[in-house]
Amino acid sequence: MPLPSRRTTRRLAADAGLLAVAAAFVLPLAWVVLSALDPRAGLRVKAPDGLTLDHFDAILTDEITFTPLLNSLVLCGGATALTVVCAALAAYPLSRFRSRFNRPFLLTILFATSLPITAIMVPVYALFVRVDLIDTVRGTVLFFAASQLPFAVWLMKNFMDGVPKELEEAAWTDGASSPQSLVRIVLPLMGPGVAVVTVFSFVMMWGNFFVPFMLLLSPDRMPASVSINDFFGNRGMVAYGQLAAFSIVYSTPVILLYVLIARRLGGGFALGGAVKG
Amino acid sequence: MTAAAPHTGPGPAKSPPGPSAPARRAPRRLLPRFLPLTPALVLLLLFLAGPIAYCVLIAFTDLQLTGQAEESFVGLENFRRAFGDEEFLNAVWLTLVFTVVSSLIGQNTLGLALAVLMRRASKPVRTLTGGIVVTAWVLPEVVAGFLLYAFFRREGTLNAILDWLRLPSQNWLFTLPILAVSFANVWRGTAFSMLVYSAALSEIPEEITEAAEVDGAGGWRRMWHITLPMIRRSIGTNLMLNTLQTLSVFGLIWVMTRGGPGGKSRTLPLFMYEQAFQNSLIGYGTAVALLLLLVGSLFSLVYVRLLRTEV
């Protein structure tokens, strides 16, 4: 047997290193999958004592799963729609017309994208109590949209900059107005960009715990990110199998959505240059 | 004012298209053009700038949740109280430990190591590892919290492995909760650094590393003298974003430990929440929030400065 070349040795070492990390990372994920199918699920990773779908059966009820997921959908769907429309409108003049306000505005937006929103949840709560928006879906949707907006505007503007101006100029010559050219020419041409902004906003809000946890009070309005807590506190004994099954049902949509846009996000990790270096 | 002529100049005043467009028309033309900004501006002012301004305001009052008709202005009292409050100082210390261990060291170093290894590894291993690490990142915060709660519990997977290796096991969430939540944050957040560094490394021209290799520079020296200097801007922005992200982690810690036991994993966001809602001291909680916001803004400003040439 010929000795492996240095290149091969190095590749094997790299493979071994990566596999070690992957093994460490996969354990918690393996727990959730195995426990969801294990009739006697506990807290540790183990081969299931037989396979069962009972846990899924037990949680697929209106009260435990469907209502919270529907609430999540309404909250995140509404907020995403608002975010994307506002961001597209805002990005258009920022990308197309120059003025001395553009740069300061964009720098402010960039600054706002990285502010720790967690910090303002207490004053937001106090403010919402005062203006009677607490425990309302519309209040939560508006705040969600505002919190996601800086990043969405920034991302959208960068995608829009990639659409050549000449095509739009031709439309203008034919008598189209700016709003018409935005809707008929610019947005269709940057379809993948709009999709990235939409999916990204949705995924961020779907997983967000603190905002609905603070701003919503009625149990029947809670999205899945908060209602998952009930498996622990209020129901006494923790049914780990059901908790695992619910985690899977709740996480699957965002994982699928992420896979859909992963190529566009992945390649050069093109999050709009937000992390360019 | 429809279908304005294409306008590419740096400013409206600079490019009068002809005698029919006197200079004073410029602002009138600017306004309708920037009209689409209004919805976003209104949302941002009402729901982001508004709360921040309100935060500054009530941090100087003794606003409480219950049993008080009117709050009154108390000046710097909340801040004086914070810096004399051992629990606050403890929260600052824990936030520092959490940020340094999980973000500056953990996510950043592990992310870089993964990105470097991935360039040499075979494709199936690369895809598998990348997929697993990214899945941990995409999972909702609370789900990630539960998975790691199960992992670190007394009867959880970590202790099962330690038993199997005949190493001493212990109740991690009780004895070392801040380390447990830090590792949880590494598990959840490393993918971001990995993606950033993979992108940065792929932009280094092959010839440079090959030339160094021919000149006899070993792996570590190439890393230290060539690779790291070439991706230093990515390192800067990545550290900045990781830190900001980690500063505002709430759900992960809340699910795993509720900040306990006895405040041993109570970082600033949890301290803020407890003061405001469990102790009903909204004013005091907001003062803590303001401090957190100030630290965040400072990091954010540095980040904007790092990127400002891009705008």
XYZ file of C-alpha atoms in Angstrom:
588
model
C 0.000 0.000 0.000
C 1.500 3.345 -1.004
C 2.002 5.925 1.710
C -0.662 8.590 1.643
C 0.569 11.914 0.315
C 0.785 14.944 2.573
C -2.315 16.349 0.996
C -4.324 13.238 1.829
C -3.054 13.216 5.405
C -4.105 16.803 5.807
C -7.527 16.099 4.398
C -8.018 13.172 6.749
C -6.967 15.312 9.718
C -9.402 18.040 8.687
C -12.172 15.473 8.229
C -11.507 14.016 11.662
C -11.566 17.462 13.266
C -14.820 18.417 11.602
C -16.459 15.105 12.453
C -15.527 15.540 16.116
C -17.194 18.959 16.186
C -20.173 17.621 14.258
C -20.582 14.800 16.784
C -20.616 17.273 19.661
C -23.098 19.507 17.862
C -25.418 16.728 16.795
C -26.117 15.305 20.280
C -28.821 17.806 21.318
C -30.396 17.507 17.860
C -30.348 13.733 18.067
C -32.091 13.940 21.439
C -35.025 15.857 20.034
C -35.532 13.485 17.102
C -35.119 10.270 19.114
C -37.244 11.443 22.038
C -40.082 12.473 19.776
C -40.319 8.869 18.561
C -39.429 7.092 21.795
C -42.432 5.812 23.795
C -40.405 6.225 26.993
C -38.472 9.384 26.296
C -36.219 10.795 28.979
C -33.610 13.504 29.074
C -30.683 11.691 27.553
C -29.848 10.511 24.078
C -30.539 6.789 23.820
C -31.801 4.326 21.280
C -35.605 4.478 21.507
C -37.481 1.568 23.096
C -39.494 1.030 19.961
C -40.951 3.653 17.703
C -44.191 5.500 18.249
C -46.062 8.469 16.890
C -48.057 8.806 20.120
C -46.273 11.992 21.135
C -47.229 13.684 17.902
C -50.749 12.356 18.302
C -50.942 13.815 21.789
C -49.783 17.301 20.840
C -51.610 17.745 17.532
C -54.621 19.374 19.161
C -56.055 22.847 18.783
C -55.028 23.903 22.237
C -51.428 22.689 22.232
C -50.324 23.052 18.642
C -52.684 24.509 16.091
C -53.771 27.669 17.907
C -50.219 28.725 18.879
C -48.933 27.995 15.366
C -51.808 29.951 13.848
C -51.042 32.810 16.242
C -47.394 32.682 15.170
C -48.451 32.739 11.554
C -50.722 35.753 12.009
C -48.142 37.691 14.035
C -45.108 36.905 11.913
C -46.982 36.934 8.605
C -48.528 40.310 9.330
C -45.305 41.807 10.590
C -43.322 40.385 7.665
C -45.773 41.796 5.117
C -45.575 45.204 6.784
C -41.786 45.051 6.993
C -41.302 44.054 3.375
C -43.705 46.675 1.962
C -42.223 49.480 4.075
C -38.665 48.357 3.330
C -39.251 48.157 -0.425
C -40.828 51.622 -0.484
C -38.068 53.093 1.655
C -35.266 51.429 -0.272
C -36.425 52.838 -3.602
C -35.574 56.518 -3.115
C -32.471 55.587 -1.128
C -31.224 53.478 -3.985
C -32.419 55.612 -6.926
C -32.136 59.259 -5.971
C -29.248 61.030 -4.388
C -29.526 63.606 -1.712
C -27.413 64.722 1.153
C -29.748 62.886 3.550
C -29.048 59.446 2.130
C -25.737 58.813 3.804
C -26.664 59.943 7.319
C -29.955 58.067 7.015
C -28.281 54.853 5.920
C -25.664 55.126 8.654
C -28.450 55.579 11.209
C -30.204 52.513 9.803
C -26.998 50.499 9.990
C -26.532 51.680 13.569
C -30.090 50.634 14.427
C -29.667 47.144 12.905
C -27.245 46.217 15.647
C -28.882 47.864 18.679
C -29.786 45.331 21.395
C -33.584 45.384 21.038
C -33.864 43.222 24.178
C -32.854 46.278 26.198
C -35.871 48.343 25.186
C -38.518 45.726 25.934
C -39.192 47.064 29.440
C -39.837 50.651 28.259
C -41.825 49.278 25.304
C -43.996 47.405 27.776
C -44.507 50.549 29.866
C -45.276 52.558 26.741
C -47.723 49.956 25.416
C -49.581 49.939 28.734
C -49.895 53.707 28.521
C -51.202 53.823 24.938
C -53.386 50.738 25.395
C -51.566 48.545 22.916
C -50.582 45.893 25.440
C -51.950 42.406 24.734
C -53.075 43.389 21.230
C -52.022 41.556 18.116
C -51.766 44.800 16.116
C -49.463 46.390 18.686
C -47.163 43.371 18.639
C -47.201 43.256 14.841
C -46.271 46.948 14.638
C -43.411 46.585 17.089
C -42.166 43.412 15.409
C -42.170 45.178 12.049
C -40.341 48.215 13.425
C -37.693 46.084 15.102
C -36.977 44.170 11.899
C -37.219 47.198 9.624
C -33.682 48.638 9.869
C -32.103 45.411 8.700
C -34.780 44.878 6.048
C -34.272 48.395 4.609
C -30.514 47.913 4.591
C -30.768 44.531 2.872
C -33.402 45.687 0.402
C -31.418 48.791 -0.564
C -28.348 46.694 -1.297
C -30.334 44.267 -3.454
C -31.990 47.190 -5.247
C -28.627 48.759 -6.025
C -27.953 45.636 -8.055
C -30.787 46.372 -10.506
C -29.383 48.420 -13.416
C -30.889 51.839 -13.742
C -31.014 51.811 -17.560
C -34.055 49.519 -17.684
C -35.960 51.905 -15.505
C -34.909 54.908 -17.554
C -36.384 53.282 -20.621
C -39.693 52.910 -18.804
C -39.569 56.533 -17.725
C -39.114 57.586 -21.328
C -42.225 55.601 -22.148
C -44.071 57.674 -19.581
C -44.042 55.410 -16.535
C -43.996 57.068 -13.120
C -41.571 56.128 -10.352
C -44.115 54.022 -8.419
C -45.012 52.204 -11.635
C -41.407 51.458 -12.459
C -40.791 50.253 -8.889
C -43.661 47.764 -9.019
C -43.394 46.700 -12.668
C -39.643 46.703 -13.240
C -37.425 46.993 -10.183
C -39.194 44.602 -7.797
C -39.692 41.794 -10.365
C -36.022 42.055 -11.325
C -34.934 41.739 -7.715
C -37.384 38.926 -6.946
C -34.788 36.718 -5.239
C -33.688 39.684 -3.120
C -37.255 40.360 -2.003
C -37.622 36.657 -1.216
C -34.509 36.734 0.961
C -35.754 39.769 2.906
C -39.189 38.168 3.348
C -37.962 34.783 4.472
C -35.274 36.233 6.694
C -37.708 38.588 8.467
C -40.216 35.786 8.913
C -37.658 33.349 10.315
C -36.302 35.936 12.769
C -39.773 36.695 14.128
C -40.955 33.076 14.181
C -38.160 32.213 16.592
C -38.384 35.393 18.675
C -39.426 34.745 22.252
C -38.987 37.970 24.194
C -41.209 40.320 22.151
C -44.476 38.297 22.337
C -43.551 37.161 25.863
C -43.584 40.811 26.955
C -46.304 42.332 24.813
C -48.975 39.611 24.852
C -50.737 38.445 28.007
C -53.760 36.324 27.023
C -52.911 32.640 26.659
C -55.118 32.352 23.564
C -53.007 34.945 21.715
C -49.639 33.348 22.464
C -47.478 32.244 19.540
C -45.627 28.930 19.633
C -42.376 30.546 20.790
C -44.031 31.389 24.114
C -46.599 28.596 24.461
C -43.821 25.992 24.357
C -43.057 27.142 27.901
C -46.300 25.520 29.069
C -44.730 22.104 28.713
C -42.665 23.010 31.733
C -44.449 25.287 34.118
C -48.172 24.789 34.186
C -48.669 21.171 33.264
C -46.762 19.751 36.167
C -44.802 16.685 35.051
C -42.797 17.319 31.930
C -43.661 14.994 29.092
C -40.329 15.069 27.300
C -41.552 13.065 24.349
C -44.323 15.581 23.703
C -41.984 18.506 24.230
C -39.632 17.025 21.627
C -42.471 16.366 19.194
C -43.725 19.930 19.586
C -40.201 21.328 19.103
C -39.978 19.477 15.805
C -43.381 20.635 14.560
C -42.591 24.211 15.546
C -39.067 24.297 14.071
C -39.693 22.524 10.781
C -41.209 25.487 8.880
C -38.251 27.779 9.540
C -35.714 25.100 8.715
C -37.460 24.465 5.388
C -37.654 28.191 4.647
C -33.988 28.576 5.509
C -33.059 25.744 3.170
C -35.035 27.536 0.443
C -32.935 30.697 0.706
C -29.700 29.112 1.928
C -28.123 29.255 -1.496
C -28.650 32.967 -1.789
C -27.529 33.590 1.770
C -24.795 30.994 1.671
C -22.526 31.516 -1.333
C -20.765 34.618 -0.198
C -23.008 34.975 2.813
C -24.538 37.913 1.029
C -26.509 39.341 3.922
C -26.443 42.609 2.085
C -22.873 43.370 2.965
C -23.915 43.636 6.581
C -20.920 41.562 7.459
C -18.604 42.569 4.644
C -15.028 42.824 5.690
C -44.251 66.275 -11.189
C -44.460 62.921 -12.874
C -41.891 60.740 -14.530
C -39.012 63.019 -13.720
C -36.027 62.871 -16.003
C -33.450 60.354 -14.827
C -31.320 62.078 -12.347
C -27.934 60.782 -11.489
C -26.107 63.792 -10.121
C -24.956 63.837 -6.523
C -27.557 66.432 -5.564
C -30.535 68.150 -7.107
C -28.989 71.617 -6.881
C -25.956 70.481 -8.799
C -27.600 69.449 -12.031
C -30.207 71.831 -13.301
C -31.409 70.184 -16.514
C -32.076 73.524 -18.187
C -33.452 77.022 -17.842
C -36.921 75.590 -17.261
C -35.853 74.172 -13.931
C -34.934 76.988 -11.606
C -33.034 76.092 -8.483
C -35.918 76.687 -6.113
C -37.800 73.783 -7.652
C -35.289 71.375 -6.229
C -36.835 70.909 -2.770
C -40.260 70.517 -4.299
C -38.936 67.758 -6.465
C -37.060 66.128 -3.626
C -40.099 65.779 -1.409
C -42.312 63.579 -3.612
C -39.311 61.471 -4.439
C -38.652 60.695 -0.830
C -42.332 60.283 -0.003
C -42.077 56.451 -0.086
C -39.822 56.674 2.962
C -42.763 57.848 5.077
C -44.276 54.504 6.208
C -40.891 53.178 7.295
C -40.027 56.468 8.997
C -43.314 56.581 10.886
C -42.904 52.989 12.106
C -39.300 53.539 13.124
C -40.051 56.806 14.929
C -43.130 55.520 16.765
C -42.002 52.050 17.716
C -38.218 52.234 17.903
C -37.065 55.808 18.459
C -40.125 56.429 20.643
C -39.414 53.629 23.125
C -35.746 54.580 23.233
C -36.666 58.179 24.088
C -39.190 56.891 26.639
C -36.461 54.658 28.041
C -34.243 57.681 28.627
C -37.161 59.466 30.268
C -38.384 56.821 32.717
C -34.902 55.694 33.698
C -34.852 58.899 35.758
C -38.196 58.241 37.479
C -39.392 55.852 40.198
C -42.138 54.373 38.008
C -43.557 51.186 39.506
C -46.051 48.639 38.298
C -48.423 48.815 41.217
C -49.526 50.862 44.196
C -48.433 54.252 42.973
C -50.565 56.933 41.391
C -47.884 59.162 39.929
C -44.258 58.498 39.323
C -41.840 61.253 40.129
C -38.509 62.342 38.813
C -35.693 60.957 40.904
C -32.679 62.098 38.903
C -29.727 59.760 39.011
C -31.113 57.762 41.934
C -31.703 54.601 39.848
C -28.149 54.631 38.561
C -26.679 55.361 41.989
C -28.712 52.477 43.307
C -27.543 50.168 40.533
C -23.877 50.748 41.180
C -24.385 50.153 44.877
C -26.441 47.002 44.255
C -24.445 43.815 44.570
C -26.914 41.899 42.420
C -26.492 44.438 39.631
C -22.699 44.231 39.812
C -23.014 40.456 39.797
C -25.171 40.678 36.649
C -22.566 42.925 34.990
C -19.854 40.427 35.853
C -21.894 37.475 34.558
C -22.707 39.352 31.341
C -18.998 39.943 30.879
C -18.176 36.265 31.476
C -21.011 35.165 29.183
C -19.890 37.509 26.388
C -16.187 36.752 26.624
C -16.523 32.988 26.995
C -19.313 32.342 24.526
C -18.854 35.020 21.918
C -15.307 36.417 21.877
C -13.660 33.057 22.550
C -16.208 30.349 21.762
C -18.194 31.325 18.683
C -15.380 33.317 17.147
C -12.556 30.806 17.529
C -14.630 27.736 16.801
C -16.207 29.447 13.787
C -12.788 30.333 12.405
C -11.439 26.823 13.079
C -14.405 25.254 11.301
C -14.010 27.577 8.321
C -10.287 26.776 8.035
C -10.821 23.017 8.360
C -13.625 23.101 5.817
C -11.276 24.334 3.134
C -9.216 21.161 3.476
C -11.855 18.603 4.287
C -13.596 16.328 1.829
C -16.907 17.478 0.456
C -19.304 15.065 2.233
C -17.774 15.807 5.646
C -17.889 19.540 4.921
C -21.549 19.405 3.913
C -22.526 17.252 6.883
C -20.779 19.398 9.487
C -21.975 22.636 7.923
C -25.536 21.335 7.854
C -25.522 20.315 11.520
C -23.933 23.550 12.752
C -26.293 25.700 10.691
C -29.350 23.743 11.896
C -28.406 24.613 15.476
C -28.340 28.258 14.381
C -31.668 28.240 12.550
C -33.640 26.586 15.365
C -35.910 28.959 17.312
C -34.228 30.331 20.417
C -36.562 28.596 22.864
C -36.193 25.210 21.192
C -32.415 25.567 21.333
C -32.811 26.387 25.018
C -34.792 23.200 25.677
C -32.383 20.993 23.765
C -29.449 22.267 25.781
C -31.405 22.148 29.002
C -31.911 18.444 28.348
C -28.246 18.080 27.428
C -26.914 19.643 30.633
C -29.451 18.292 33.121
C -28.339 15.940 35.896
C -29.878 12.977 34.060
C -29.003 14.443 30.656
C -26.727 13.415 27.802
C -23.548 15.161 28.955
C -23.474 13.253 32.225
C -24.291 10.026 30.416
C -21.160 10.524 28.317
C -19.066 11.445 31.342
C -20.287 8.329 33.179
C -19.404 6.231 30.194
C -15.891 7.733 30.171
C -15.779 7.174 33.951
C -15.346 10.879 34.563
C -17.120 12.602 37.449
C -20.547 13.862 36.478
C -22.340 16.727 38.161
C -25.422 18.874 37.976
C -24.103 21.408 35.495
C -27.099 23.722 35.590
C -26.686 23.927 39.346
C -22.951 24.094 39.849
C -21.776 25.977 36.760
C -24.883 27.527 35.197
C -23.053 30.422 33.539
C -20.722 28.006 31.759
C -23.653 25.825 30.695
C -25.503 28.778 29.143
C -22.248 30.003 27.563
C -21.757 26.639 25.884
C -25.375 26.751 24.805
C -24.709 30.104 23.177
C -21.635 28.697 21.434
C -23.719 25.789 20.148
C -26.354 28.141 18.857
C -24.245 30.986 17.511
C -21.113 29.452 15.983
C -22.696 29.002 12.561
C -22.737 32.756 11.988
C -18.975 33.115 12.516
C -18.398 30.007 10.438
C -20.322 31.482 7.503
C -18.618 34.871 7.817
C -15.139 33.343 7.946
C -15.843 30.866 5.149
C -16.785 33.801 2.940
C -13.717 35.776 4.004
C -11.308 32.870 3.463
C -12.684 32.142 0.020
C -11.655 35.645 -1.024
C -7.957 35.117 -0.251
C -6.166 34.429 -3.538
C -4.692 30.920 -3.685
C -1.347 32.170 -5.008
C -0.518 34.010 -1.805
C -0.846 30.997 0.470
C 0.842 28.757 -2.077
C 3.794 31.147 -2.382
C 4.187 31.153 1.391
C 4.054 27.382 1.439
C 6.782 27.166 -1.176
C 8.858 29.557 0.927
C 8.571 27.051 3.745
C 6.132 28.776 6.067
C 4.367 26.209 8.243
C 0.644 26.071 8.891
C 0.601 28.168 12.055
C 2.918 30.831 10.607
C 0.811 31.098 7.452
C -2.261 31.479 9.612
C -0.698 34.131 11.832
C 1.189 36.174 9.241
C -0.971 35.846 6.149
C -4.488 34.580 6.690
C -5.407 36.475 9.855
C -4.097 39.871 8.642
C -5.952 39.414 5.365
C -9.296 38.756 7.012
C -8.883 41.239 9.863
C -11.851 43.332 8.797
C -14.094 40.283 8.835
C -12.758 39.462 12.286
C -13.601 42.977 13.455
C -17.157 43.007 12.157
C -17.777 39.444 13.270
C -16.599 40.124 16.830
C -18.761 43.225 16.921
C -21.910 41.459 15.722
C -21.336 38.431 17.961
C -20.919 40.669 20.980
C -24.071 42.641 20.218
C -26.008 39.448 19.657
C -24.755 37.928 22.896
C -25.467 41.076 24.931
C -29.154 40.732 24.168
C -29.613 36.982 24.690
C -32.656 36.447 26.897
C -34.759 33.460 25.821
C -31.927 30.936 25.829
C -30.910 31.662 29.429
C -34.500 32.094 30.571
C -35.449 28.656 29.330
C -32.352 26.900 30.651
C -31.979 28.388 34.134
C -34.366 31.347 34.634
C -31.167 33.153 35.689
C -30.693 30.868 38.654
C -29.875 29.170 40.829
C -29.535 32.136 43.143
C -28.705 34.503 40.314
C -25.651 32.518 39.200
C -26.593 32.898 35.535
C -28.549 36.142 35.787
C -27.085 38.349 33.066
C -28.160 41.965 32.559
C -31.238 41.292 30.368
C -32.592 38.857 32.965
C -31.740 41.236 35.804
C -33.572 44.004 33.976
C -36.620 41.792 33.507
C -36.679 40.630 37.121
C -36.383 44.132 38.544
C -39.080 45.491 36.252
C -41.620 42.690 36.606
C -40.903 40.501 39.586
C -39.982 43.454 41.802
C -42.313 45.833 39.906
C -39.603 48.502 39.679
C -40.077 49.667 36.102
C -37.979 52.792 36.646
C -35.046 50.831 38.019
C -35.382 48.113 35.385
C -35.381 50.777 32.684
C -32.242 52.380 34.088
C -30.541 49.000 33.694
C -31.994 48.754 30.180
C -30.561 52.173 29.372
C -27.101 51.096 30.510
C -27.375 47.962 28.347
C -28.534 50.088 25.440
C -25.602 52.472 25.927
C -23.063 49.648 25.877
C -24.790 48.235 22.796
C -24.785 51.634 21.062
C -21.088 51.988 21.733
C -20.357 48.660 20.034
C -22.801 49.543 17.287
C -21.026 52.849 16.658
C -17.685 51.098 16.321
C -19.320 48.664 13.916
C -20.748 51.501 11.798
C -17.322 53.144 11.716
C -15.774 49.891 10.542
C -18.287 49.729 7.697
C -18.789 53.379 6.886
C -16.824 53.284 3.649
C -19.365 50.815 2.300
C -22.319 53.194 2.458
